[in-house]
Short mmCIF file of C-alpha atoms in Angstrom, two decimals:
data_model
loop_
_atom_site.label_atom_id
_atom_site.label_comp_id
_atom_site.label_asym_id
_atom_site.label_seq_id
_atom_site.Cartn_x
_atom_site.Cartn_y
_atom_site.Cartn_z
CA MET A 1 -69.24 149.88 43.79
CA PHE A 2 -69.57 147.90 46.99
CA THR A 3 -66.42 147.00 48.93
CA TYR A 4 -66.00 144.14 51.40
CA SER A 5 -62.97 143.11 53.46
CA LEU A 6 -61.92 139.58 54.35
CA THR A 7 -58.92 137.92 56.01
CA ILE A 8 -58.04 134.44 54.74
CA GLN A 9 -58.48 131.87 57.50
CA LEU A 10 -57.12 128.33 57.74
CA HIS A 11 -60.46 126.81 56.70
CA HIS A 12 -60.33 128.77 53.41
CA THR A 13 -57.10 127.06 52.33
CA ASP A 14 -55.98 123.73 50.94
CA ALA A 15 -52.91 121.61 51.71
CA TYR A 16 -50.68 124.18 49.97
CA ASP A 17 -51.88 127.08 52.19
CA ILE A 18 -53.58 128.83 49.27
CA ILE A 19 -57.33 129.18 48.95
CA PHE A 20 -59.28 126.20 47.77
CA PHE A 21 -60.46 127.37 44.33
CA ALA A 22 -64.20 127.13 45.04
CA ASN A 23 -63.86 129.50 47.99
CA GLN A 24 -63.40 132.40 45.58
CA PHE A 25 -67.09 131.94 44.64
CA ARG A 26 -67.99 131.68 48.33
CA PHE A 27 -66.26 135.02 48.99
CA CYS A 28 -68.16 136.64 46.11
CA HIS A 29 -71.45 135.33 47.44
CA ASP A 30 -70.58 136.75 50.89
CA VAL A 31 -70.04 140.14 49.24
CA TYR A 32 -73.39 139.90 47.42
CA GLN A 33 -75.21 138.97 50.62
CA ALA A 34 -73.57 141.85 52.54
CA TRP A 35 -74.49 144.25 49.72
CA LEU A 36 -78.13 143.10 49.79
CA ALA A 37 -78.26 143.85 53.52
CA SER A 38 -76.61 147.26 52.98
CA VAL A 39 -79.29 148.32 50.48
CA GLY A 40 -82.17 147.18 52.70
CA LEU A 41 -82.83 143.87 50.95
CA PRO A 42 -81.40 141.36 53.43
CA LEU A 43 -81.46 137.85 52.04
CA ALA A 44 -82.73 136.08 55.16
CA LYS A 45 -85.62 138.47 55.74
CA ASN A 46 -86.69 138.53 52.10
CA ARG A 47 -86.43 134.77 51.65
CA GLU A 48 -89.23 134.11 54.13
CA LYS A 49 -91.80 136.32 52.43
CA SER A 50 -90.41 136.94 48.98
CA THR A 51 -92.32 136.25 45.80
CA HIS A 52 -89.08 135.91 43.83
CA VAL A 53 -85.69 134.24 44.00
CA ALA A 54 -82.50 135.33 42.22
CA VAL A 55 -80.86 132.10 41.05
CA VAL A 56 -77.33 131.75 39.68
CA VAL A 57 -77.32 130.67 36.03
CA HIS A 58 -73.66 131.33 35.16
CA ALA A 59 -70.45 131.79 37.13
CA GLU A 60 -66.85 132.24 36.05
CA SER A 61 -63.71 133.04 37.97
CA ASP A 62 -60.07 133.79 37.23
CA TYR A 63 -57.22 133.20 39.64
CA GLN A 64 -54.49 135.73 38.90
CA ALA A 65 -52.11 135.23 41.84
CA PRO A 66 -51.99 133.03 44.93
CA ILE A 67 -54.27 133.96 47.82
CA GLU A 68 -52.61 132.69 50.98
CA LEU A 69 -53.41 132.11 54.62
CA GLY A 70 -53.46 135.46 56.43
CA ASP A 71 -53.93 137.59 53.31
CA GLN A 72 -56.21 140.56 53.79
CA LEU A 73 -58.46 140.94 50.80
CA GLU A 74 -60.58 143.76 49.47
CA LEU A 75 -63.42 142.50 47.29
CA ARG A 76 -65.17 144.97 45.02
CA MET A 77 -68.55 144.30 43.44
CA VAL A 78 -70.16 146.29 40.64
CA THR A 79 -73.27 145.70 38.60
CA GLY A 80 -72.50 144.63 35.05
CA ALA A 81 -75.23 143.84 32.53
CA LEU A 82 -78.78 144.51 33.67
CA GLY A 83 -81.57 142.83 31.74
CA THR A 84 -85.31 142.44 32.15
CA THR A 85 -85.06 139.24 34.19
CA SER A 86 -81.32 138.96 34.81
CA PHE A 87 -78.35 140.80 36.24
CA THR A 88 -74.59 140.33 36.21
CA LEU A 89 -72.29 141.05 39.13
CA ASP A 90 -68.58 141.63 38.49
CA PHE A 91 -66.07 141.11 41.29
CA THR A 92 -62.45 142.22 41.65
CA ILE A 93 -60.26 140.81 44.42
CA LEU A 94 -57.20 142.72 45.67
CA ASN A 95 -54.69 141.61 48.29
CA GLN A 96 -53.18 143.79 51.04
CA LYS A 97 -50.53 145.03 48.58
CA GLY A 98 -53.21 146.28 46.18
CA ILE A 99 -52.43 143.52 43.67
CA GLN A 100 -55.38 142.07 41.80
CA VAL A 101 -55.36 138.37 42.70
CA GLY A 102 -58.67 137.32 41.20
CA CYS A 103 -61.91 138.26 39.56
CA ALA A 104 -65.30 136.69 39.02
CA ARG A 105 -68.56 137.21 37.17
CA ILE A 106 -71.87 135.79 38.37
CA VAL A 107 -75.15 136.01 36.45
CA HIS A 108 -78.48 135.74 38.27
CA VAL A 109 -82.01 135.36 36.89
CA THR A 110 -85.08 136.26 38.92
CA VAL A 111 -87.75 133.59 39.06
CA ASP A 112 -91.13 133.27 40.74
CA ALA A 113 -90.61 131.61 44.13
CA LYS A 114 -93.52 129.21 43.58
CA THR A 115 -93.40 128.42 39.86
CA ALA A 116 -89.67 128.89 39.15
CA GLN A 117 -90.62 130.77 35.97
CA LYS A 118 -88.61 133.84 34.94
CA ILE A 119 -90.05 137.15 36.10
CA PRO A 120 -88.93 140.77 35.67
CA LEU A 121 -86.47 142.09 38.24
CA PRO A 122 -88.37 143.52 41.21
CA SER A 123 -88.20 147.32 41.17
CA ALA A 124 -86.37 147.64 44.51
CA LEU A 125 -83.69 145.21 43.36
CA ARG A 126 -83.36 146.91 39.96
CA GLU A 127 -82.94 150.33 41.61
CA ALA A 128 -80.29 148.99 44.00
CA LEU A 129 -78.41 147.31 41.14
CA GLU A 130 -78.51 150.49 39.04
CA GLY A 131 -77.03 152.39 41.99
CA ASN A 132 -74.10 149.96 42.15
CA ARG A 133 -72.80 150.47 38.61
CA THR A 134 -69.64 152.38 39.61
#
């Protein structure tokens, strides 16, 4: 399990001082990008010379309680399903009181950077994902 902390800023919220719904996906993507860097697969570095791209093919999110301006969140990411060409990331979002306020699931498929055809998960990525199951 990978854990990431975040404090809700004004620009994350809507007119009601709760997060704009799409920002929950943004937070999850921030967690994923931080995790990639933590396992030695930083997105920016790999993008320049990578032969593959992990594209999002499915995303779902549940909003279980309001997330408000100033809330301090803990986002947890674990690897869910792991296929030949795809992987699922499951996210849990807790507020500063330890209450689960949201969750999300995002499915990626690895494709060839030039042809956009599905390819098997690169071994380094597969190993990192397997190590993030709990």
